[in-house]
């Protein structure tokens, strides 16, 4: 187990290194940032000097080396637009994104698990068929469209929830969080619902399929033969086995959520890292884009590492092999 | 003769368990009847696919879709189990009737410890406290011959060999002391000495607690030493039923004869056995007349036209054959 974790850790480092190369290559081929830095009427000499300061006169290899050593020292450069460290910008906006992502994930899990278990246990019932049809719709609904429909119904017509922005926040451990006050929480609901629908639909159909597979197993029949109640058999003996494959897709799912958060944040003017990314792309704010990409890659790798650990904890067969 | 003094605990009558598949109706059990009294052992034998396990699952109320009990009665302790709904059956399973599953590799949940799965039975069916439950689990594991039972409680199924898992399954089925135990090939995965030990354990349970035992097996030799009566199944039907000594000594049905001839005489090396020629037919496309006819050395014109009915013979036995073997003795 320990050796396994070490191996995964080394893999993690390797993946991050590859990402750094990709990000660097991408950045090197998407225009010259010098013109972002110098005034419009700069002389050739000034431009030359700016290039030297940015290190762009060096070979790509030297440039990459500088890029990498800076990354390792935690120096990600300053935003051209905000004139403050890019990492700090990301970190300031991260809690806002995490808030809707986690709320969306929790909503998706809380709804998808019981519905998926039901649909898997009684696939021939009308209720299950309706759920699967609903899940198909949920998977294929475009997020931006859903977001706009929700805004139209719940914000414009019914005026139940605000249509955009973050509302009041409170500082907890240096993070600005909305969900602690009712007013803040109200702002969270529509973006989180928009974000959760697709994940919910996918989770539900995965759980249903896994449950159907697991319920065919002999140990389920044996649990019934022991005289256990149906619900007990479904949740103790069925669900836990059905969750194992789910854990592996959890990391991917979180990645999806972070990616889709970009869209949702834009629709709801939610000040998270997704919106920051979109804004930075428009403004050509290279350091912020670099930090965003590196950070998301880092998050991905860490989550998948944790998923691996959780996998080993829940499935006793992993530890030995 | 051996007139049964007790009222039967289990009385199965005309049991039919059919599967309605796209390829046709699979009559896995097609009109099976037998009685079983407390403290008695009934053997069910026959080749693979004969419907032995299905008889067990029918009694447990655990026939999977698309199968269902089509007709017949399963009177257990005065109630017809075939007519109980699932909630009522749940109260019977485990406590009143327990079953040892055929395949020990798949009967245990891979995610829970042996101790957890054994203890679940006590939590479901007894009022014992945690301490007493643990003690009882250790005792039971020791009884089925698992070394260091206390340490093994925390082990997972994948850490056990097939034989060890089989013993755990047996322990789970026996721990709540059911009144009827259905043992589906309980010892196939085990070597001969362990087999004998576990069969003795089950026999002790039968004698001490007057448990009724249904012993399902391919192995006519093993069952003949244990069972009071034997049912021989072929393609879902009873072809012969009788007291085990008489049935072994003088089988009347050619299929029973065939099964007996393919038993290896003990301690006689590995000489080739006269297997019953041919294979079990597809149950969906049984021949008209006697289903054993294509493989039967005595088959005649009449066998291929007319289904032989189960006819009573001496000593409470019965057989379904137009041209039975002579009764010796
Ligand atoms: N789900 C199913 N659908 C269709 N037919 C089935 C199904 N389950 C069992 N059967 C059929 O029921 C018949 C009886 O099966 P059963 O398992 O009772 O045989 P068995 O005598 O226990 O054999 P074995 O010695 O191999 O365990 C078989 O012919 C099998 O094909
Ligand atoms: S009825 Fe005929 S074919 Fe069938 S077992 Fe008897 S002799 Fe053989
Ligand atoms: Mg079987």
XYZ file of C-alpha atoms and ligand atoms in Angstrom:
690
model
C 0.000 0.000 0.000
C 2.719 2.435 1.022
C 4.867 1.560 -1.961
C 1.838 1.984 -4.155
C 1.284 5.492 -2.819
C 4.916 6.421 -3.419
C 4.590 5.218 -6.989
C 1.441 7.275 -7.473
C 3.193 10.286 -5.986
C 6.062 10.032 -8.464
C 3.504 9.696 -11.264
C 1.851 12.856 -9.973
C 5.085 14.840 -10.189
C 5.721 13.507 -13.676
C 2.249 14.493 -14.886
C 2.672 17.996 -13.513
C 6.010 18.322 -15.276
C 4.444 17.289 -18.594
C 1.714 19.857 -18.036
C 4.320 22.544 -17.431
C 5.969 21.706 -20.755
C 2.631 21.804 -22.570
C 1.659 25.091 -20.975
C 5.031 26.585 -21.872
C 4.839 25.422 -25.484
C 1.285 26.721 -25.772
C 2.294 30.092 -24.403
C 5.374 30.378 -26.638
C 3.291 29.975 -29.760
C 0.438 32.277 -28.896
C 1.856 35.660 -29.653
C 4.468 37.936 -28.182
C 3.543 39.319 -24.806
C 5.978 42.200 -25.153
C 3.299 44.335 -26.759
C 1.113 43.910 -23.693
C 3.878 45.462 -21.606
C 5.097 48.439 -23.550
C 3.278 51.680 -24.369
C 1.772 51.939 -27.860
C 4.321 54.520 -28.955
C 7.370 52.638 -27.699
C 10.585 52.897 -29.673
C 12.326 49.832 -31.094
C 14.927 50.210 -28.388
C 12.317 50.145 -25.621
C 10.715 47.037 -27.146
C 14.134 45.395 -27.354
C 14.729 46.200 -23.705
C 11.337 44.817 -22.665
C 12.116 41.611 -24.539
C 15.390 41.330 -22.669
C 13.660 41.872 -19.314
C 11.087 39.209 -20.177
C 13.914 36.924 -21.295
C 12.405 36.518 -24.753
C 15.760 37.079 -26.425
C 17.007 33.783 -25.024
C 16.572 30.352 -26.628
C 13.336 28.420 -25.884
C 15.274 25.969 -23.740
C 16.672 28.713 -21.520
C 13.260 30.329 -21.392
C 11.682 27.052 -20.314
C 14.314 26.587 -17.643
C 13.538 30.022 -16.227
C 9.803 29.307 -16.436
C 10.233 26.020 -14.563
C 12.530 27.363 -11.835
C 10.148 30.263 -11.274
C 7.235 27.830 -10.996
C 9.145 25.743 -8.476
C 9.852 28.824 -6.397
C 6.167 29.687 -6.433
C 6.774 32.694 -8.654
C 4.065 32.666 -11.298
C 4.503 36.220 -12.474
C 2.234 39.212 -12.157
C -1.034 39.823 -13.915
C -0.554 42.409 -16.695
C -3.988 43.807 -15.909
C -4.231 43.781 -12.137
C -0.542 44.343 -11.420
C -0.577 41.771 -8.636
C 0.779 38.203 -8.395
C -1.309 35.917 -10.620
C -1.335 33.147 -8.028
C -2.814 35.524 -5.499
C -5.578 36.447 -7.956
C -6.461 32.797 -8.459
C -6.398 32.089 -4.752
C -8.672 35.012 -3.992
C -11.270 33.766 -6.434
C -10.882 30.067 -5.743
C -13.283 29.878 -2.755
C -16.121 31.231 -4.878
C -15.609 28.462 -7.424
C -15.117 25.743 -4.832
C -18.344 26.814 -3.186
C -20.522 26.226 -6.237
C -18.557 23.149 -7.293
C -18.916 21.474 -3.904
C -22.535 22.436 -3.499
C -23.238 21.091 -6.993
C -21.371 17.864 -6.203
C -23.228 17.345 -2.941
C -26.594 18.042 -4.528
C -25.791 15.650 -7.350
C -24.709 12.861 -4.979
C -27.593 13.281 -2.540
C -30.134 13.070 -5.318
C -28.392 10.623 -7.642
C -27.600 7.870 -5.102
C -31.149 7.048 -3.925
C -32.615 7.512 -7.398
C -29.892 5.424 -9.013
C -30.329 2.645 -6.458
C -34.087 2.673 -7.037
C -33.765 2.628 -10.813
C -31.186 -0.171 -10.638
C -33.182 -2.283 -8.209
C -36.476 -2.026 -10.074
C -35.500 -1.324 -13.683
C -38.840 -2.430 -15.086
C -40.968 -0.021 -13.054
C -42.487 3.035 -14.699
C -40.749 5.304 -12.160
C -37.331 3.961 -13.165
C -38.049 4.424 -16.850
C -39.106 7.999 -16.187
C -35.872 8.575 -14.240
C -33.745 7.235 -17.078
C -35.545 9.427 -19.597
C -34.979 12.381 -17.266
C -31.312 11.473 -16.947
C -30.917 11.397 -20.722
C -32.419 14.867 -20.946
C -30.213 16.062 -18.077
C -27.074 14.799 -19.799
C -27.903 16.450 -23.100
C -29.129 19.818 -21.797
C -26.596 22.542 -22.580
C -25.502 24.186 -19.337
C -25.741 27.760 -20.573
C -29.285 27.207 -21.816
C -30.345 25.641 -18.529
C -28.734 28.509 -16.627
C -30.651 31.056 -18.654
C -33.935 29.196 -18.262
C -33.399 29.020 -14.496
C -32.631 32.727 -14.377
C -35.762 33.476 -16.392
C -38.053 31.348 -14.212
C -36.650 31.740 -10.706
C -35.024 35.157 -10.860
C -37.081 37.111 -13.359
C -40.579 35.609 -13.084
C -40.783 34.249 -9.562
C -38.098 36.520 -8.105
C -37.135 33.742 -5.682
C -33.389 33.912 -6.237
C -31.008 36.624 -7.418
C -29.943 36.321 -11.043
C -26.269 37.156 -10.732
C -23.344 38.125 -8.544
C -22.145 36.674 -5.297
C -23.988 38.579 -2.588
C -22.610 39.105 0.905
C -19.638 36.979 2.018
C -18.011 36.198 5.319
C -14.341 35.610 6.006
C -13.513 32.177 7.371
C -9.851 31.087 7.566
C -8.962 33.825 5.124
C -11.543 32.712 2.565
C -14.562 34.692 1.462
C -17.586 32.376 1.664
C -21.222 32.932 0.760
C -22.998 29.929 2.114
C -22.880 31.043 5.739
C -25.572 33.679 5.442
C -29.038 33.081 4.015
C -28.678 35.958 1.578
C -25.329 34.614 0.378
C -26.711 31.101 0.113
C -29.574 32.348 -2.047
C -27.019 33.636 -4.529
C -25.364 30.225 -4.594
C -28.420 28.175 -5.422
C -29.070 28.882 -9.106
C -25.424 28.543 -10.242
C -24.997 25.368 -8.205
C -28.197 23.816 -9.576
C -27.170 24.689 -13.131
C -23.795 23.109 -12.570
C -25.139 19.972 -10.857
C -27.754 18.846 -13.377
C -25.387 17.256 -15.880
C -23.308 15.538 -13.186
C -26.437 14.367 -11.412
C -27.767 12.785 -14.581
C -24.484 11.017 -15.323
C -24.054 9.840 -11.726
C -27.576 8.458 -11.648
C -27.181 6.406 -14.788
C -23.791 5.080 -13.650
C -25.189 4.075 -10.259
C -28.180 2.440 -11.914
C -25.990 0.425 -14.272
C -23.632 -0.595 -11.458
C -26.507 -1.577 -9.190
C -28.045 -3.729 -11.910
C -24.720 -5.481 -12.345
C -24.102 -5.925 -8.619
C -27.620 -7.162 -7.876
C -27.049 -10.080 -10.220
C -24.211 -11.327 -8.025
C -24.506 -14.403 -5.896
C -23.658 -12.606 -2.655
C -26.764 -10.461 -3.035
C -28.911 -13.561 -3.313
C -27.062 -15.047 -0.366
C -27.742 -11.886 1.670
C -31.433 -12.295 0.823
C -31.211 -15.950 1.840
C -29.978 -14.778 5.224
C -33.344 -13.101 5.734
C -32.155 -9.512 5.432
C -34.709 -6.878 4.439
C -34.685 -5.740 0.856
C -33.562 -2.193 1.606
C -30.770 -3.485 3.850
C -29.563 -5.763 1.051
C -29.677 -2.925 -1.484
C -27.781 -0.421 0.615
C -25.379 -2.546 2.679
C -24.511 -5.245 0.179
C -25.447 -3.592 -3.105
C -24.567 0.085 -2.966
C -21.097 -0.268 -1.487
C -20.074 -2.573 -4.313
C -21.717 -0.300 -6.863
C -19.805 2.708 -5.508
C -16.363 1.294 -6.261
C -16.434 2.089 -9.968
C -18.066 5.407 -9.092
C -15.077 6.444 -7.003
C -12.822 6.098 -10.035
C -14.949 8.437 -12.094
C -15.243 10.883 -9.219
C -11.966 12.588 -10.128
C -13.069 12.987 -13.743
C -16.412 14.275 -12.568
C -14.773 16.956 -10.449
C -12.712 17.982 -13.469
C -15.910 18.275 -15.493
C -17.460 20.426 -12.820
C -14.501 22.790 -12.722
C -14.534 23.040 -16.512
C -18.285 23.672 -16.639
C -17.953 26.142 -13.798
C -16.279 28.478 -16.309
C -19.522 28.632 -18.258
C -21.802 28.837 -15.251
C -19.730 31.581 -13.655
C -19.884 33.600 -16.844
C -23.690 33.310 -17.061
C -24.245 34.195 -13.415
C -21.427 36.771 -13.195
C -20.022 34.639 -10.398
C -16.553 35.904 -9.434
C -14.712 32.578 -9.426
C -11.597 31.309 -11.219
C -13.642 30.305 -14.259
C -14.806 33.829 -14.864
C -11.271 35.067 -14.159
C -9.965 32.716 -16.853
C -12.475 33.916 -19.440
C -11.715 37.542 -18.631
C -7.962 36.894 -18.768
C -8.246 35.249 -22.159
C -10.054 38.301 -23.492
C -7.424 40.598 -22.018
C -4.464 38.447 -23.066
C -3.373 38.257 -19.433
C -0.850 35.486 -19.908
C 0.455 34.923 -16.353
C -3.093 34.386 -15.073
C -3.843 31.838 -17.793
C -0.611 29.995 -16.990
C -1.424 29.869 -13.288
C -4.984 28.755 -13.994
C -3.830 25.883 -16.190
C -1.113 24.775 -13.774
C -3.460 25.060 -10.854
C -6.268 23.038 -12.444
C -3.763 20.367 -13.469
C -2.486 20.285 -9.898
C -6.022 19.989 -8.542
C -6.773 17.169 -10.947
C -3.697 15.219 -10.001
C -4.265 15.673 -6.273
C -7.927 14.655 -6.499
C -7.042 11.563 -8.476
C -4.412 10.694 -5.918
C -6.987 11.026 -3.133
C -9.445 8.957 -5.160
C -6.826 6.257 -5.331
C -6.400 6.308 -1.573
C -10.177 6.210 -1.028
C -10.389 3.302 -3.455
C -7.893 1.325 -1.406
C -9.736 2.176 1.798
C -13.121 1.002 0.588
C -12.000 -2.113 -1.298
C -10.066 -4.547 0.900
C -8.809 -6.466 -2.134
C -6.568 -3.581 -3.196
C -4.403 -3.467 -0.078
C -2.932 -6.899 -0.526
C -2.203 -6.839 -4.221
C -41.078 -50.497 6.858
C -39.685 -47.139 7.797
C -43.029 -45.498 8.307
C -42.474 -41.865 9.177
C -43.627 -41.285 12.704
C -43.409 -37.475 12.566
C -45.658 -35.184 10.644
C -43.527 -33.743 7.843
C -42.010 -30.317 8.410
C -41.839 -29.775 4.663
C -44.273 -31.115 2.115
C -43.599 -30.248 -1.507
C -46.346 -31.100 -3.974
C -46.273 -30.819 -7.743
C -43.720 -28.004 -7.676
C -43.164 -26.381 -11.063
C -40.583 -23.633 -11.443
C -40.395 -22.344 -14.991
C -38.355 -19.704 -16.749
C -40.115 -17.786 -19.474
C -37.218 -16.890 -21.750
C -37.173 -15.577 -25.300
C -35.931 -18.952 -26.456
C -38.896 -20.762 -24.926
C -40.086 -21.989 -21.561
C -37.379 -23.623 -19.427
C -39.134 -26.059 -17.145
C -36.295 -26.171 -14.621
C -38.495 -27.924 -12.056
C -41.498 -29.705 -13.491
C -43.726 -31.431 -10.988
C -41.553 -32.368 -8.024
C -43.054 -33.787 -4.821
C -41.487 -35.021 -1.600
C -41.877 -34.891 2.181
C -39.281 -34.191 4.844
C -39.687 -34.673 8.598
C -37.714 -32.994 11.391
C -34.455 -34.782 12.110
C -34.390 -36.421 8.687
C -32.089 -36.013 5.711
C -33.312 -35.945 2.141
C -30.767 -36.261 -0.647
C -31.415 -34.706 -4.047
C -29.149 -36.072 -6.771
C -28.838 -35.742 -10.499
C -26.551 -34.430 -13.200
C -25.832 -30.770 -13.803
C -28.855 -28.796 -14.977
C -31.306 -31.288 -13.502
C -32.990 -28.604 -11.414
C -31.526 -29.445 -7.995
C -30.572 -25.902 -7.056
C -33.868 -24.594 -8.406
C -35.767 -26.812 -5.975
C -33.756 -25.188 -3.175
C -34.276 -21.643 -4.457
C -37.998 -22.305 -4.900
C -38.314 -23.294 -1.255
C -36.350 -20.177 -0.251
C -38.534 -17.962 -2.424
C -35.415 -16.815 -4.292
C -36.167 -17.752 -7.886
C -34.762 -15.017 -10.128
C -36.634 -13.486 -13.022
C -37.711 -14.542 -15.553
C -38.369 -17.638 -13.455
C -41.354 -18.170 -11.199
C -43.166 -20.858 -9.316
C -45.759 -21.853 -11.856
C -47.711 -24.380 -9.811
C -47.521 -26.580 -6.749
C -47.344 -26.230 -3.019
C -44.455 -25.859 -0.587
C -46.071 -26.517 2.776
C -43.620 -25.644 5.524
C -44.869 -25.937 9.079
C -48.457 -25.720 7.875
C -48.020 -22.689 5.599
C -47.718 -22.681 1.815
C -44.497 -20.788 1.107
C -45.333 -20.611 -2.597
C -48.159 -18.251 -1.729
C -46.359 -16.010 0.776
C -45.376 -12.517 -0.297
C -41.776 -11.378 -0.084
C -42.114 -9.704 3.329
C -43.534 -12.862 4.868
C -40.837 -14.964 3.171
C -38.188 -12.674 4.601
C -39.244 -13.722 8.102
C -38.825 -17.368 7.105
C -35.440 -17.037 5.394
C -32.353 -17.422 7.498
C -34.223 -18.092 10.715
C -36.560 -20.959 9.721
C -34.890 -22.112 6.527
C -31.266 -21.480 5.633
C -29.382 -22.387 2.494
C -25.749 -23.158 1.805
C -24.998 -21.862 -1.680
C -23.276 -23.975 -4.264
C -20.443 -21.650 -5.235
C -18.347 -20.555 -2.252
C -16.272 -18.179 -4.367
C -19.178 -15.849 -5.070
C -21.528 -16.254 -2.096
C -19.650 -13.868 0.191
C -19.626 -10.104 -0.183
C -16.026 -9.093 -1.029
C -16.245 -5.792 0.878
C -17.119 -7.080 4.344
C -15.134 -9.192 6.775
C -16.051 -12.772 7.512
C -16.917 -11.713 11.054
C -19.266 -9.018 9.824
C -21.107 -11.355 7.474
C -21.398 -14.082 10.082
C -22.506 -11.706 12.792
C -25.133 -10.190 10.495
C -27.020 -13.459 10.825
C -27.098 -13.141 14.626
C -28.058 -9.470 14.499
C -30.930 -10.339 12.204
C -32.250 -13.347 14.056
C -31.235 -13.255 17.726
C -31.300 -10.857 20.682
C -27.662 -11.519 21.603
C -25.502 -8.545 22.607
C -22.267 -7.674 20.791
C -20.056 -9.687 23.179
C -22.216 -12.783 22.960
C -22.489 -12.486 19.200
C -18.727 -12.330 18.843
C -18.252 -15.317 21.096
C -20.845 -17.290 19.154
C -19.181 -16.417 15.831
C -15.809 -17.627 17.069
C -17.384 -20.823 18.340
C -19.145 -21.435 15.025
C -16.015 -20.858 12.946
C -14.172 -23.301 15.149
C -16.962 -25.851 14.659
C -16.646 -25.725 10.871
C -12.904 -26.272 11.280
C -11.429 -22.854 10.638
C -8.110 -22.578 12.484
C -7.511 -19.497 14.675
C -11.138 -18.403 14.374
C -10.657 -15.332 16.511
C -7.970 -13.912 14.253
C -9.896 -14.857 11.126
C -12.984 -12.855 12.054
C -11.346 -9.709 10.696
C -10.272 -11.305 7.401
C -11.924 -10.638 4.052
C -13.240 -13.356 1.725
C -10.400 -12.904 -0.777
C -7.955 -13.915 1.947
C -9.573 -17.355 2.152
C -9.234 -20.364 -0.107
C -12.324 -21.816 -1.761
C -12.584 -24.545 0.840
C -12.308 -22.053 3.695
C -14.978 -19.869 2.143
C -17.226 -22.879 1.793
C -16.890 -23.446 5.536
C -17.732 -19.825 6.234
C -20.859 -20.170 4.102
C -21.781 -23.292 6.041
C -21.182 -21.470 9.319
C -23.426 -18.599 8.220
C -26.218 -20.966 7.253
C -26.012 -22.936 10.509
C -25.376 -20.216 13.074
C -28.994 -19.126 13.514
C -30.041 -22.772 13.973
C -32.672 -23.034 11.264
C -35.318 -25.758 11.316
C -34.635 -26.650 7.705
C -31.188 -26.503 6.152
C -30.760 -26.716 2.399
C -27.183 -27.630 1.546
C -26.451 -27.167 -2.174
C -23.279 -29.118 -2.950
C -21.856 -28.132 0.439
C -18.622 -30.034 0.114
C -17.683 -30.054 -3.571
C -14.817 -27.602 -3.127
C -13.262 -29.574 -0.302
C -10.960 -32.537 0.078
C -12.253 -35.832 1.310
C -11.334 -35.589 4.999
C -12.828 -32.112 5.354
C -15.891 -33.291 3.453
C -16.434 -36.042 5.978
C -15.892 -33.640 8.879
C -18.454 -31.141 7.613
C -20.991 -33.800 6.735
C -20.597 -35.130 10.289
C -21.151 -31.629 11.624
C -24.366 -31.293 9.665
C -25.474 -34.720 10.714
C -24.861 -33.808 14.375
C -27.024 -30.732 13.916
C -29.742 -32.912 12.446
C -29.582 -35.376 15.310
C -29.236 -32.949 18.207
C -31.595 -30.225 17.105
C -33.902 -32.295 14.901
C -33.060 -30.050 11.979
C -34.408 -31.222 8.665
C -31.691 -31.324 5.990
C -31.893 -31.303 2.215
C -28.558 -32.407 0.818
C -28.109 -31.570 -2.851
C -25.252 -33.262 -4.686
C -23.934 -34.940 -7.816
C -22.388 -37.551 -5.645
C -24.737 -40.438 -5.049
C -22.155 -42.250 -2.937
C -21.745 -39.420 -0.441
C -25.445 -38.864 -0.125
C -26.255 -42.533 0.354
C -24.272 -42.609 3.602
C -26.070 -39.547 4.969
C -29.605 -39.427 3.665
C -32.700 -41.248 4.871
C -34.410 -40.809 1.523
C -33.141 -39.879 -1.910
C -34.813 -38.044 -4.783
C -33.272 -38.541 -8.209
C -33.951 -35.619 -10.557
C -33.569 -35.659 -14.316
C -34.529 -32.655 -16.452
C -36.616 -31.149 -13.691
C -38.587 -34.291 -12.941
C -38.387 -36.907 -10.234
C -37.375 -40.141 -11.927
C -36.988 -42.134 -8.738
C -37.536 -41.604 -5.044
C -37.070 -43.982 -2.141
C -35.335 -44.925 1.092
C -31.646 -44.540 0.420
C -30.482 -48.053 1.305
C -33.114 -49.640 -0.919
C -32.519 -47.187 -3.749
C -28.786 -47.859 -3.743
C -29.120 -51.594 -3.350
C -31.763 -51.970 -5.991
C -32.429 -49.002 -8.232
C -35.495 -49.375 -10.453
C -34.851 -46.527 -12.891
C -32.158 -46.895 -15.567
C -30.951 -43.329 -14.847
C -30.339 -44.146 -11.167
C -28.493 -47.247 -12.293
C -26.367 -45.109 -14.583
C -25.519 -42.702 -11.766
C -24.555 -45.602 -9.496
C -22.329 -47.146 -12.146
C -20.397 -43.931 -12.533
C -19.442 -43.788 -8.847
C -15.756 -44.542 -8.390
C -15.422 -47.529 -6.083
C -13.315 -46.184 -3.252
C -9.589 -47.018 -3.075
C -9.567 -48.503 -6.549
C -7.298 -46.158 -8.391
C -8.343 -44.065 -11.320
C -9.828 -46.552 -13.737
C -12.211 -45.079 -16.271
C -15.793 -45.031 -15.177
C -18.740 -46.005 -17.286
C -20.265 -42.570 -17.701
C -23.871 -42.384 -18.752
C -23.586 -42.063 -22.546
C -24.828 -38.912 -24.225
C -25.547 -35.540 -22.652
C -28.390 -33.913 -20.795
C -30.764 -32.523 -23.441
C -31.763 -28.874 -23.755
C -34.697 -28.525 -21.357
C -36.505 -26.271 -23.809
C -36.555 -29.010 -26.417
C -37.208 -32.190 -24.491
C -38.100 -35.211 -26.596
C -41.711 -36.372 -26.418
C -42.122 -39.319 -24.101
C -39.400 -40.147 -21.593
C -36.739 -37.418 -21.469
C -34.085 -40.034 -20.709
C -34.945 -42.101 -23.799
C -32.092 -40.795 -26.034
C -29.551 -42.052 -23.491
C -31.344 -45.088 -22.096
C -30.146 -48.621 -22.902
C -33.667 -49.971 -22.335
C -35.487 -47.414 -24.458
C -38.207 -48.819 -26.697
C -40.906 -47.455 -28.989
C -43.271 -46.753 -26.131
C -40.675 -44.641 -24.281
C -40.462 -42.198 -27.172
C -44.220 -41.772 -27.351
C -45.513 -41.801 -23.830
C -44.255 -39.930 -20.749
C -43.779 -42.448 -17.928
C -45.742 -41.491 -14.823
C -44.273 -41.743 -11.340
C -45.628 -45.025 -9.985
C -45.523 -46.131 -6.394
C -43.598 -49.260 -5.510
C -42.846 -51.152 -2.316
C -41.503 -49.362 0.772
C -42.832 -45.885 -0.056
C -40.642 -45.636 -3.132
C -41.653 -44.649 -6.645
C -40.137 -44.512 -10.111
C -41.061 -43.129 -13.531
C -40.163 -45.731 -16.132
C -42.005 -47.967 -18.564
C -39.446 -50.742 -18.351
C -37.987 -50.597 -14.847
C -35.139 -52.752 -13.628
C -36.112 -55.760 -11.589
C -36.473 -55.229 -7.871
C -33.836 -57.411 -6.280
C -34.324 -59.004 -2.868
N -32.059 -17.450 -15.148
C -32.322 -18.565 -15.836
N -32.898 -18.507 -17.054
C -33.170 -19.616 -17.763
N -32.918 -20.848 -17.329
C -32.363 -20.989 -16.117
C -32.032 -19.862 -15.309
N -31.481 -20.300 -14.149
C -31.474 -21.645 -14.249
N -31.994 -22.066 -15.413
C -32.138 -23.439 -15.873
O -32.678 -24.225 -14.855
C -32.183 -25.539 -14.973
C -31.888 -26.094 -13.605
O -30.790 -25.410 -13.055
P -30.186 -25.816 -11.630
O -29.207 -24.771 -11.303
O -31.285 -26.059 -10.688
O -29.451 -27.161 -11.943
P -28.609 -28.040 -10.914
O -29.243 -29.373 -10.893
O -28.457 -27.342 -9.640
O -27.241 -28.151 -11.682
P -25.755 -28.073 -11.074
O -25.423 -29.443 -10.625
O -24.936 -27.666 -12.248
O -25.793 -27.081 -9.989
C -30.980 -25.499 -15.872
O -31.265 -26.188 -17.053
C -30.782 -24.048 -16.169
O -30.461 -23.874 -17.516
S -39.125 -45.008 -19.735
Fe -37.971 -46.061 -21.258
S -36.452 -44.596 -21.869
Fe -37.320 -43.864 -20.015
S -35.984 -44.635 -18.482
Fe -37.608 -46.121 -18.651
S -36.840 -47.536 -20.108
Fe -35.537 -45.802 -20.304
Mg -26.978 -26.446 -8.683
